[in-house]
JSON list of C-alpha atoms and ligand atoms in Angstrom, two decimals:
[
{"chain": "A", "resi": 1485, "resn": "MET", "atom": "CA", "xyz": [148.86, 277.26, 179.85]},
{"chain": "A", "resi": 1486, "resn": "ASN", "atom": "CA", "xyz": [147.09, 280.59, 180.00]},
{"chain": "A", "resi": 1487, "resn": "ILE", "atom": "CA", "xyz": [146.99, 281.52, 183.70]},
{"chain": "A", "resi": 1488, "resn": "GLU", "atom": "CA", "xyz": [144.47, 284.32, 183.20]},
{"chain": "A", "resi": 1489, "resn": "SER", "atom": "CA", "xyz": [141.83, 282.25, 181.50]},
{"chain": "A", "resi": 1490, "resn": "GLY", "atom": "CA", "xyz": [142.65, 279.18, 183.57]},
{"chain": "A", "resi": 1491, "resn": "GLN", "atom": "CA", "xyz": [142.71, 277.17, 180.34]},
{"chain": "A", "resi": 1492, "resn": "GLY", "atom": "CA", "xyz": [145.28, 274.46, 180.02]},
{"chain": "A", "resi": 1493, "resn": "PRO", "atom": "CA", "xyz": [145.78, 270.82, 179.13]},
{"chain": "A", "resi": 1494, "resn": "ARG", "atom": "CA", "xyz": [143.38, 268.55, 180.98]},
{"chain": "A", "resi": 1495, "resn": "ASN", "atom": "CA", "xyz": [144.90, 266.83, 183.95]},
{"chain": "A", "resi": 1496, "resn": "PRO", "atom": "CA", "xyz": [144.34, 263.07, 183.47]},
{"chain": "A", "resi": 1497, "resn": "ARG", "atom": "CA", "xyz": [143.74, 262.81, 187.21]},
{"chain": "A", "resi": 1498, "resn": "MET", "atom": "CA", "xyz": [140.71, 265.10, 186.81]},
{"chain": "A", "resi": 1499, "resn": "SER", "atom": "CA", "xyz": [139.00, 263.06, 184.11]},
{"chain": "A", "resi": 1500, "resn": "GLU", "atom": "CA", "xyz": [135.97, 261.58, 185.90]},
{"chain": "A", "resi": 1501, "resn": "ARG", "atom": "CA", "xyz": [132.73, 263.47, 186.42]},
{"chain": "A", "resi": 1502, "resn": "THR", "atom": "CA", "xyz": [129.62, 262.99, 188.51]},
{"chain": "A", "resi": 1503, "resn": "LEU", "atom": "CA", "xyz": [126.25, 264.69, 188.79]},
{"chain": "A", "resi": 1504, "resn": "VAL", "atom": "CA", "xyz": [125.41, 266.01, 192.24]},
{"chain": "A", "resi": 1505, "resn": "ILE", "atom": "CA", "xyz": [121.99, 267.47, 193.02]},
{"chain": "A", "resi": 1506, "resn": "ILE", "atom": "CA", "xyz": [121.35, 269.57, 196.09]},
{"chain": "A", "resi": 1507, "resn": "LYS", "atom": "CA", "xyz": [117.75, 268.44, 196.56]},
{"chain": "A", "resi": 1508, "resn": "PRO", "atom": "CA", "xyz": [114.74, 270.60, 197.52]},
{"chain": "A", "resi": 1509, "resn": "ASP", "atom": "CA", "xyz": [114.98, 269.80, 201.26]},
{"chain": "A", "resi": 1510, "resn": "CYS", "atom": "CA", "xyz": [118.66, 270.80, 201.30]},
{"chain": "A", "resi": 1511, "resn": "ILE", "atom": "CA", "xyz": [117.94, 274.14, 199.63]},
{"chain": "A", "resi": 1512, "resn": "GLN", "atom": "CA", "xyz": [114.93, 274.83, 201.89]},
{"chain": "A", "resi": 1513, "resn": "ARG", "atom": "CA", "xyz": [116.98, 273.95, 204.99]},
{"chain": "A", "resi": 1514, "resn": "HIS", "atom": "CA", "xyz": [119.76, 276.39, 203.95]},
{"chain": "A", "resi": 1515, "resn": "LEU", "atom": "CA", "xyz": [122.30, 273.58, 203.76]},
{"chain": "A", "resi": 1516, "resn": "ALA", "atom": "CA", "xyz": [123.48, 274.03, 200.16]},
{"chain": "A", "resi": 1517, "resn": "GLY", "atom": "CA", "xyz": [126.61, 275.89, 201.28]},
{"chain": "A", "resi": 1518, "resn": "GLU", "atom": "CA", "xyz": [127.43, 273.19, 203.82]},
{"chain": "A", "resi": 1519, "resn": "VAL", "atom": "CA", "xyz": [127.28, 270.46, 201.17]},
{"chain": "A", "resi": 1520, "resn": "ILE", "atom": "CA", "xyz": [129.21, 272.45, 198.56]},
{"chain": "A", "resi": 1521, "resn": "GLY", "atom": "CA", "xyz": [131.80, 273.31, 201.24]},
{"chain": "A", "resi": 1522, "resn": "ARG", "atom": "CA", "xyz": [132.37, 269.64, 201.99]},
{"chain": "A", "resi": 1523, "resn": "LEU", "atom": "CA", "xyz": [132.90, 268.83, 198.32]},
{"chain": "A", "resi": 1524, "resn": "GLU", "atom": "CA", "xyz": [135.26, 271.79, 197.95]},
{"chain": "A", "resi": 1525, "resn": "GLN", "atom": "CA", "xyz": [137.24, 270.89, 201.06]},
{"chain": "A", "resi": 1526, "resn": "LYS", "atom": "CA", "xyz": [137.67, 267.37, 199.75]},
{"chain": "A", "resi": 1527, "resn": "GLY", "atom": "CA", "xyz": [139.45, 268.90, 196.76]},
{"chain": "A", "resi": 1528, "resn": "LEU", "atom": "CA", "xyz": [136.85, 268.07, 194.13]},
{"chain": "A", "resi": 1529, "resn": "LYS", "atom": "CA", "xyz": [136.54, 270.43, 191.21]},
{"chain": "A", "resi": 1530, "resn": "LEU", "atom": "CA", "xyz": [133.26, 272.14, 190.31]},
{"chain": "A", "resi": 1531, "resn": "VAL", "atom": "CA", "xyz": [132.84, 272.26, 186.53]},
{"chain": "A", "resi": 1532, "resn": "GLY", "atom": "CA", "xyz": [129.13, 272.96, 186.11]},
{"chain": "A", "resi": 1533, "resn": "ALA", "atom": "CA", "xyz": [126.22, 274.37, 188.13]},
{"chain": "A", "resi": 1534, "resn": "LYS", "atom": "CA", "xyz": [122.62, 275.47, 187.60]},
{"chain": "A", "resi": 1535, "resn": "PHE", "atom": "CA", "xyz": [119.87, 276.50, 190.01]},
{"chain": "A", "resi": 1536, "resn": "ILE", "atom": "CA", "xyz": [116.67, 275.15, 188.48]},
{"chain": "A", "resi": 1537, "resn": "HIS", "atom": "CA", "xyz": [113.19, 273.92, 189.14]},
{"chain": "A", "resi": 1538, "resn": "VAL", "atom": "CA", "xyz": [113.22, 270.39, 187.65]},
{"chain": "A", "resi": 1539, "resn": "SER", "atom": "CA", "xyz": [110.08, 269.68, 185.65]},
{"chain": "A", "resi": 1540, "resn": "GLU", "atom": "CA", "xyz": [108.28, 266.36, 185.68]},
{"chain": "A", "resi": 1541, "resn": "GLU", "atom": "CA", "xyz": [109.77, 264.82, 182.54]},
{"chain": "A", "resi": 1542, "resn": "PRO", "atom": "CA", "xyz": [113.48, 265.16, 183.46]},
{"chain": "A", "resi": 1543, "resn": "ALA", "atom": "CA", "xyz": [112.56, 264.05, 186.98]},
{"chain": "A", "resi": 1544, "resn": "ARG", "atom": "CA", "xyz": [111.06, 260.85, 185.56]},
{"chain": "A", "resi": 1545, "resn": "GLN", "atom": "CA", "xyz": [114.17, 260.32, 183.43]},
{"chain": "A", "resi": 1546, "resn": "LEU", "atom": "CA", "xyz": [116.52, 260.94, 186.34]},
{"chain": "A", "resi": 1547, "resn": "TYR", "atom": "CA", "xyz": [114.80, 258.22, 188.33]},
{"chain": "A", "resi": 1548, "resn": "ALA", "atom": "CA", "xyz": [113.97, 255.91, 185.40]},
{"chain": "A", "resi": 1549, "resn": "VAL", "atom": "CA", "xyz": [115.64, 252.92, 187.10]},
{"chain": "A", "resi": 1550, "resn": "HIS", "atom": "CA", "xyz": [113.10, 253.19, 189.91]},
{"chain": "A", "resi": 1551, "resn": "ARG", "atom": "CA", "xyz": [110.03, 253.26, 187.63]},
{"chain": "A", "resi": 1552, "resn": "GLY", "atom": "CA", "xyz": [107.47, 250.77, 188.93]},
{"chain": "A", "resi": 1553, "resn": "LYS", "atom": "CA", "xyz": [108.72, 250.88, 192.52]},
{"chain": "A", "resi": 1554, "resn": "PRO", "atom": "CA", "xyz": [106.16, 251.96, 195.15]},
{"chain": "A", "resi": 1555, "resn": "PHE", "atom": "CA", "xyz": [108.05, 255.18, 195.94]},
{"chain": "A", "resi": 1556, "resn": "PHE", "atom": "CA", "xyz": [108.60, 256.27, 192.31]},
{"chain": "A", "resi": 1557, "resn": "GLU", "atom": "CA", "xyz": [105.74, 258.82, 192.03]},
{"chain": "A", "resi": 1558, "resn": "ASP", "atom": "CA", "xyz": [106.60, 260.40, 195.40]},
{"chain": "A", "resi": 1559, "resn": "LEU", "atom": "CA", "xyz": [110.23, 260.64, 194.33]},
{"chain": "A", "resi": 1560, "resn": "VAL", "atom": "CA", "xyz": [109.32, 262.45, 191.11]},
{"chain": "A", "resi": 1561, "resn": "LYS", "atom": "CA", "xyz": [107.00, 264.80, 193.05]},
{"chain": "A", "resi": 1562, "resn": "PHE", "atom": "CA", "xyz": [109.68, 265.53, 195.66]},
{"chain": "A", "resi": 1563, "resn": "ILE", "atom": "CA", "xyz": [112.53, 266.36, 193.27]},
{"chain": "A", "resi": 1564, "resn": "SER", "atom": "CA", "xyz": [110.24, 268.61, 191.19]},
{"chain": "A", "resi": 1565, "resn": "SER", "atom": "CA", "xyz": [108.54, 270.23, 194.20]},
{"chain": "A", "resi": 1566, "resn": "ALA", "atom": "CA", "xyz": [110.97, 273.16, 194.70]},
{"chain": "A", "resi": 1567, "resn": "PRO", "atom": "CA", "xyz": [114.27, 274.44, 193.26]},
{"chain": "A", "resi": 1568, "resn": "VAL", "atom": "CA", "xyz": [117.43, 272.36, 193.24]},
{"chain": "A", "resi": 1569, "resn": "LEU", "atom": "CA", "xyz": [121.07, 273.00, 192.47]},
{"chain": "A", "resi": 1570, "resn": "VAL", "atom": "CA", "xyz": [122.42, 270.62, 189.85]},
{"chain": "A", "resi": 1571, "resn": "MET", "atom": "CA", "xyz": [126.18, 270.42, 189.65]},
{"chain": "A", "resi": 1572, "resn": "VAL", "atom": "CA", "xyz": [128.94, 268.54, 187.86]},
{"chain": "A", "resi": 1573, "resn": "TRP", "atom": "CA", "xyz": [132.02, 267.74, 189.95]},
{"chain": "A", "resi": 1574, "resn": "GLU", "atom": "CA", "xyz": [135.27, 266.36, 188.58]},
{"chain": "A", "resi": 1575, "resn": "ALA", "atom": "CA", "xyz": [138.21, 264.36, 189.98]},
{"chain": "A", "resi": 1576, "resn": "GLU", "atom": "CA", "xyz": [139.73, 260.96, 189.52]},
{"chain": "A", "resi": 1577, "resn": "GLY", "atom": "CA", "xyz": [137.43, 258.57, 191.42]},
{"chain": "A", "resi": 1578, "resn": "VAL", "atom": "CA", "xyz": [134.88, 261.32, 192.06]},
{"chain": "A", "resi": 1579, "resn": "ILE", "atom": "CA", "xyz": [131.84, 259.05, 191.64]},
{"chain": "A", "resi": 1580, "resn": "ASP", "atom": "CA", "xyz": [132.79, 256.74, 194.51]},
{"chain": "A", "resi": 1581, "resn": "MET", "atom": "CA", "xyz": [134.16, 259.55, 196.65]},
{"chain": "A", "resi": 1582, "resn": "VAL", "atom": "CA", "xyz": [130.89, 261.50, 196.48]},
{"chain": "A", "resi": 1583, "resn": "ARG", "atom": "CA", "xyz": [128.85, 258.34, 197.17]},
{"chain": "A", "resi": 1584, "resn": "LYS", "atom": "CA", "xyz": [130.94, 257.73, 200.30]},
{"chain": "A", "resi": 1585, "resn": "MET", "atom": "CA", "xyz": [130.62, 261.35, 201.37]},
{"chain": "A", "resi": 1586, "resn": "MET", "atom": "CA", "xyz": [126.81, 261.19, 200.91]},
{"chain": "A", "resi": 1587, "resn": "GLY", "atom": "CA", "xyz": [126.39, 258.11, 203.08]},
{"chain": "A", "resi": 1588, "resn": "ALA", "atom": "CA", "xyz": [123.55, 255.60, 203.14]},
{"chain": "A", "resi": 1589, "resn": "THR", "atom": "CA", "xyz": [120.32, 256.52, 201.37]},
{"chain": "A", "resi": 1590, "resn": "PHE", "atom": "CA", "xyz": [118.49, 257.95, 204.38]},
{"chain": "A", "resi": 1591, "resn": "GLY", "atom": "CA", "xyz": [119.88, 260.04, 207.22]},
{"chain": "A", "resi": 1592, "resn": "CYS", "atom": "CA", "xyz": [118.37, 257.72, 209.81]},
{"chain": "A", "resi": 1593, "resn": "ASP", "atom": "CA", "xyz": [120.75, 254.96, 208.63]},
{"chain": "A", "resi": 1594, "resn": "ALA", "atom": "CA", "xyz": [123.73, 257.00, 207.39]},
{"chain": "A", "resi": 1595, "resn": "GLU", "atom": "CA", "xyz": [126.99, 257.07, 209.35]},
{"chain": "A", "resi": 1596, "resn": "PRO", "atom": "CA", "xyz": [128.05, 260.20, 211.21]},
{"chain": "A", "resi": 1597, "resn": "GLY", "atom": "CA", "xyz": [130.66, 262.02, 209.15]},
{"chain": "A", "resi": 1598, "resn": "THR", "atom": "CA", "xyz": [128.63, 261.66, 205.98]},
{"chain": "A", "resi": 1599, "resn": "ILE", "atom": "CA", "xyz": [126.43, 264.40, 204.53]},
{"chain": "A", "resi": 1600, "resn": "ARG", "atom": "CA", "xyz": [123.23, 262.46, 205.09]},
{"chain": "A", "resi": 1601, "resn": "GLY", "atom": "CA", "xyz": [124.41, 261.10, 208.44]},
{"chain": "A", "resi": 1602, "resn": "ASP", "atom": "CA", "xyz": [125.35, 264.53, 209.80]},
{"chain": "A", "resi": 1603, "resn": "LEU", "atom": "CA", "xyz": [122.59, 266.68, 208.34]},
{"chain": "A", "resi": 1604, "resn": "GLY", "atom": "CA", "xyz": [119.39, 264.66, 208.29]},
{"chain": "A", "resi": 1605, "resn": "CYS", "atom": "CA", "xyz": [117.31, 262.05, 210.02]},
{"chain": "A", "resi": 1606, "resn": "SER", "atom": "CA", "xyz": [114.40, 261.69, 207.57]},
{"chain": "A", "resi": 1607, "resn": "LYS", "atom": "CA", "xyz": [113.28, 258.40, 206.12]},
{"chain": "A", "resi": 1608, "resn": "GLY", "atom": "CA", "xyz": [112.03, 260.16, 203.00]},
{"chain": "A", "resi": 1609, "resn": "TYR", "atom": "CA", "xyz": [114.11, 263.24, 202.26]},
{"chain": "A", "resi": 1610, "resn": "ASN", "atom": "CA", "xyz": [117.83, 262.83, 201.88]},
{"chain": "A", "resi": 1611, "resn": "LEU", "atom": "CA", "xyz": [119.41, 266.14, 200.85]},
{"chain": "A", "resi": 1612, "resn": "VAL", "atom": "CA", "xyz": [121.63, 265.06, 197.96]},
{"chain": "A", "resi": 1613, "resn": "HIS", "atom": "CA", "xyz": [121.81, 262.96, 194.82]},
{"chain": "A", "resi": 1614, "resn": "GLY", "atom": "CA", "xyz": [125.05, 261.58, 193.42]},
{"chain": "A", "resi": 1615, "resn": "SER", "atom": "CA", "xyz": [125.50, 259.38, 190.35]},
{"chain": "A", "resi": 1616, "resn": "ASP", "atom": "CA", "xyz": [126.24, 255.75, 191.20]},
{"chain": "A", "resi": 1617, "resn": "SER", "atom": "CA", "xyz": [128.38, 254.64, 188.21]},
{"chain": "A", "resi": 1618, "resn": "ALA", "atom": "CA", "xyz": [130.24, 256.06, 185.21]},
{"chain": "A", "resi": 1619, "resn": "GLU", "atom": "CA", "xyz": [127.41, 255.09, 182.90]},
{"chain": "A", "resi": 1620, "resn": "THR", "atom": "CA", "xyz": [124.78, 256.68, 185.13]},
{"chain": "A", "resi": 1621, "resn": "ALA", "atom": "CA", "xyz": [126.89, 259.80, 185.54]},
{"chain": "A", "resi": 1622, "resn": "ALA", "atom": "CA", "xyz": [127.17, 260.30, 181.77]},
{"chain": "A", "resi": 1623, "resn": "ARG", "atom": "CA", "xyz": [123.42, 259.84, 181.32]},
{"chain": "A", "resi": 1624, "resn": "GLU", "atom": "CA", "xyz": [122.51, 262.11, 184.24]},
{"chain": "A", "resi": 1625, "resn": "ILE", "atom": "CA", "xyz": [124.94, 264.88, 183.26]},
{"chain": "A", "resi": 1626, "resn": "ASN", "atom": "CA", "xyz": [123.45, 264.85, 179.74]},
{"chain": "A", "resi": 1627, "resn": "LEU", "atom": "CA", "xyz": [119.97, 265.24, 181.20]},
{"chain": "A", "resi": 1628, "resn": "PHE", "atom": "CA", "xyz": [120.81, 268.63, 182.70]},
{"chain": "A", "resi": 1629, "resn": "PHE", "atom": "CA", "xyz": [123.86, 270.00, 180.87]},
{"chain": "A", "resi": 1630, "resn": "GLN", "atom": "CA", "xyz": [124.87, 270.75, 177.29]},
{"chain": "A", "resi": 1631, "resn": "PRO", "atom": "CA", "xyz": [128.57, 269.90, 176.71]},
{"chain": "A", "resi": 1632, "resn": "SER", "atom": "CA", "xyz": [129.22, 273.66, 176.29]},
{"chain": "A", "resi": 1633, "resn": "GLU", "atom": "CA", "xyz": [127.89, 274.28, 179.81]},
{"chain": "A", "resi": 1634, "resn": "ILE", "atom": "CA", "xyz": [130.68, 272.25, 181.41]},
{"chain": "A", "resi": 1635, "resn": "VAL", "atom": "CA", "xyz": [133.48, 274.68, 182.19]},
{"chain": "A", "resi": 1636, "resn": "ASP", "atom": "CA", "xyz": [137.03, 273.70, 181.28]},
{"chain": "A", "resi": 1637, "resn": "TYR", "atom": "CA", "xyz": [139.60, 275.34, 183.55]},
{"chain": "A", "resi": 1638, "resn": "LYS", "atom": "CA", "xyz": [142.55, 274.51, 185.74]},
{"chain": "A", "resi": 1639, "resn": "LEU", "atom": "CA", "xyz": [142.53, 274.78, 189.51]},
{"chain": "A", "resi": 1640, "resn": "THR", "atom": "CA", "xyz": [145.69, 276.51, 190.67]},
{"chain": "A", "resi": 1641, "resn": "ASP", "atom": "CA", "xyz": [146.18, 273.98, 193.48]},
{"chain": "A", "resi": 1642, "resn": "GLU", "atom": "CA", "xyz": [145.66, 270.80, 191.44]},
{"chain": "A", "resi": 1643, "resn": "ASP", "atom": "CA", "xyz": [149.26, 269.65, 191.91]},
{"chain": "A", "resi": 1644, "resn": "TRP", "atom": "CA", "xyz": [149.04, 270.24, 195.67]},
{"chain": "A", "resi": 1645, "resn": "LEU", "atom": "CA", "xyz": [145.77, 268.34, 195.90]},
{"chain": "A", "resi": 1646, "resn": "TYR", "atom": "CA", "xyz": [146.74, 265.33, 193.84]},
{"chain": "A", "resi": 1647, "resn": "GLY", "atom": "CA", "xyz": [150.54, 265.21, 194.12]},
{"chain": "A", "resi": 1648, "resn": "LYS", "atom": "CA", "xyz": [152.94, 265.72, 191.25]},
{"chain": "A", "resi": 1649, "resn": "ASN", "atom": "CA", "xyz": [154.96, 262.56, 191.37]},
{"chain": "A", "resi": 1650, "resn": "ASP", "atom": "CA", "xyz": [152.50, 259.69, 191.68]},
{"chain": "B", "resi": 2054, "resn": "LIG", "atom": "P1", "xyz": [120.56, 256.86, 196.51]},
{"chain": "B", "resi": 2054, "resn": "LIG", "atom": "O1", "xyz": [119.93, 258.24, 196.49]},
{"chain": "B", "resi": 2054, "resn": "LIG", "atom": "O2", "xyz": [121.26, 256.61, 197.81]},
{"chain": "B", "resi": 2054, "resn": "LIG", "atom": "O3", "xyz": [121.38, 256.57, 195.30]},
{"chain": "B", "resi": 2054, "resn": "LIG", "atom": "P2", "xyz": [118.61, 255.06, 195.34]},
{"chain": "B", "resi": 2054, "resn": "LIG", "atom": "O4", "xyz": [119.23, 255.36, 194.02]},
{"chain": "B", "resi": 2054, "resn": "LIG", "atom": "O5", "xyz": [118.45, 253.65, 195.74]},
{"chain": "B", "resi": 2054, "resn": "LIG", "atom": "O6", "xyz": [119.35, 255.82, 196.53]},
{"chain": "B", "resi": 2054, "resn": "LIG", "atom": "O7", "xyz": [117.16, 255.70, 195.37]},
{"chain": "B", "resi": 2054, "resn": "LIG", "atom": "C1", "xyz": [116.93, 256.96, 194.75]},
{"chain": "B", "resi": 2054, "resn": "LIG", "atom": "C2", "xyz": [116.06, 257.78, 195.67]},
{"chain": "B", "resi": 2054, "resn": "LIG", "atom": "O8", "xyz": [114.82, 257.11, 195.86]},
{"chain": "B", "resi": 2054, "resn": "LIG", "atom": "C3", "xyz": [116.64, 257.92, 197.06]},
{"chain": "B", "resi": 2054, "resn": "LIG", "atom": "O9", "xyz": [117.50, 259.04, 197.14]},
{"chain": "B", "resi": 2054, "resn": "LIG", "atom": "C4", "xyz": [115.41, 258.09, 197.89]},
{"chain": "B", "resi": 2054, "resn": "LIG", "atom": "C5", "xyz": [114.37, 257.27, 197.19]},
{"chain": "B", "resi": 2054, "resn": "LIG", "atom": "N1", "xyz": [114.21, 255.94, 197.78]},
{"chain": "B", "resi": 2054, "resn": "LIG", "atom": "C6", "xyz": [115.05, 254.88, 197.66]},
{"chain": "B", "resi": 2054, "resn": "LIG", "atom": "N2", "xyz": [114.60, 253.81, 198.31]},
{"chain": "B", "resi": 2054, "resn": "LIG", "atom": "C7", "xyz": [113.43, 254.20, 198.86]},
{"chain": "B", "resi": 2054, "resn": "LIG", "atom": "C8", "xyz": [112.46, 253.57, 199.68]},
{"chain": "B", "resi": 2054, "resn": "LIG", "atom": "N3", "xyz": [112.59, 252.29, 200.04]},
{"chain": "B", "resi": 2054, "resn": "LIG", "atom": "N4", "xyz": [111.39, 254.28, 200.07]},
{"chain": "B", "resi": 2054, "resn": "LIG", "atom": "C9", "xyz": [111.24, 255.56, 199.71]},
{"chain": "B", "resi": 2054, "resn": "LIG", "atom": "N5", "xyz": [112.10, 256.23, 198.93]},
{"chain": "B", "resi": 2054, "resn": "LIG", "atom": "C10", "xyz": [113.18, 255.55, 198.52]},
{"chain": "B", "resi": 2055, "resn": "LIG", "atom": "MG1", "xyz": [120.82, 256.38, 193.30]}
]
């Protein structure tokens, strides 16, 4: 392992990835750092990030499963209305962990302790997106990232976060 470059063999416990989007309301409300901080404190590993203005076509693809629902057009308009931070986070079980940390879809229903439950009360805006399955995560990551844009490196505290002997 090359300490300086951080390159090293991939830890099998860090093999799952999810797409997280800090949505327009979260950026505009200056809460991006709060959300990233929570993911960092949990011990998840950031492996990709871009600050972008999502255009209509990728927005439609991101929400393709909701096409035809009454809120679909508003959803596309909202996510493409202002800049967002799209990120890839990695850890074993990261998809479920991030979903739990996000909480229920809208802040008005989400439990305290969750991102949506602590930081919002809207019935329309909900601060963050997180992939809901491995299949969705792969599709969503591909929408926003080339494979070469995912950064391969080792966190120095991986063994402390995940335990060496399990
Ligand atoms: P989640 O973001 O919790 O995964 P989802 O995938 O069911 O929720 O829906 C995607 C987004 O669509 C969600 O973040 C907000 C919006 N949405 C969902 N249900 C809605 C509804 N009944 N009315 C308005 N917007 C809705
Ligand atoms: Mg969803």
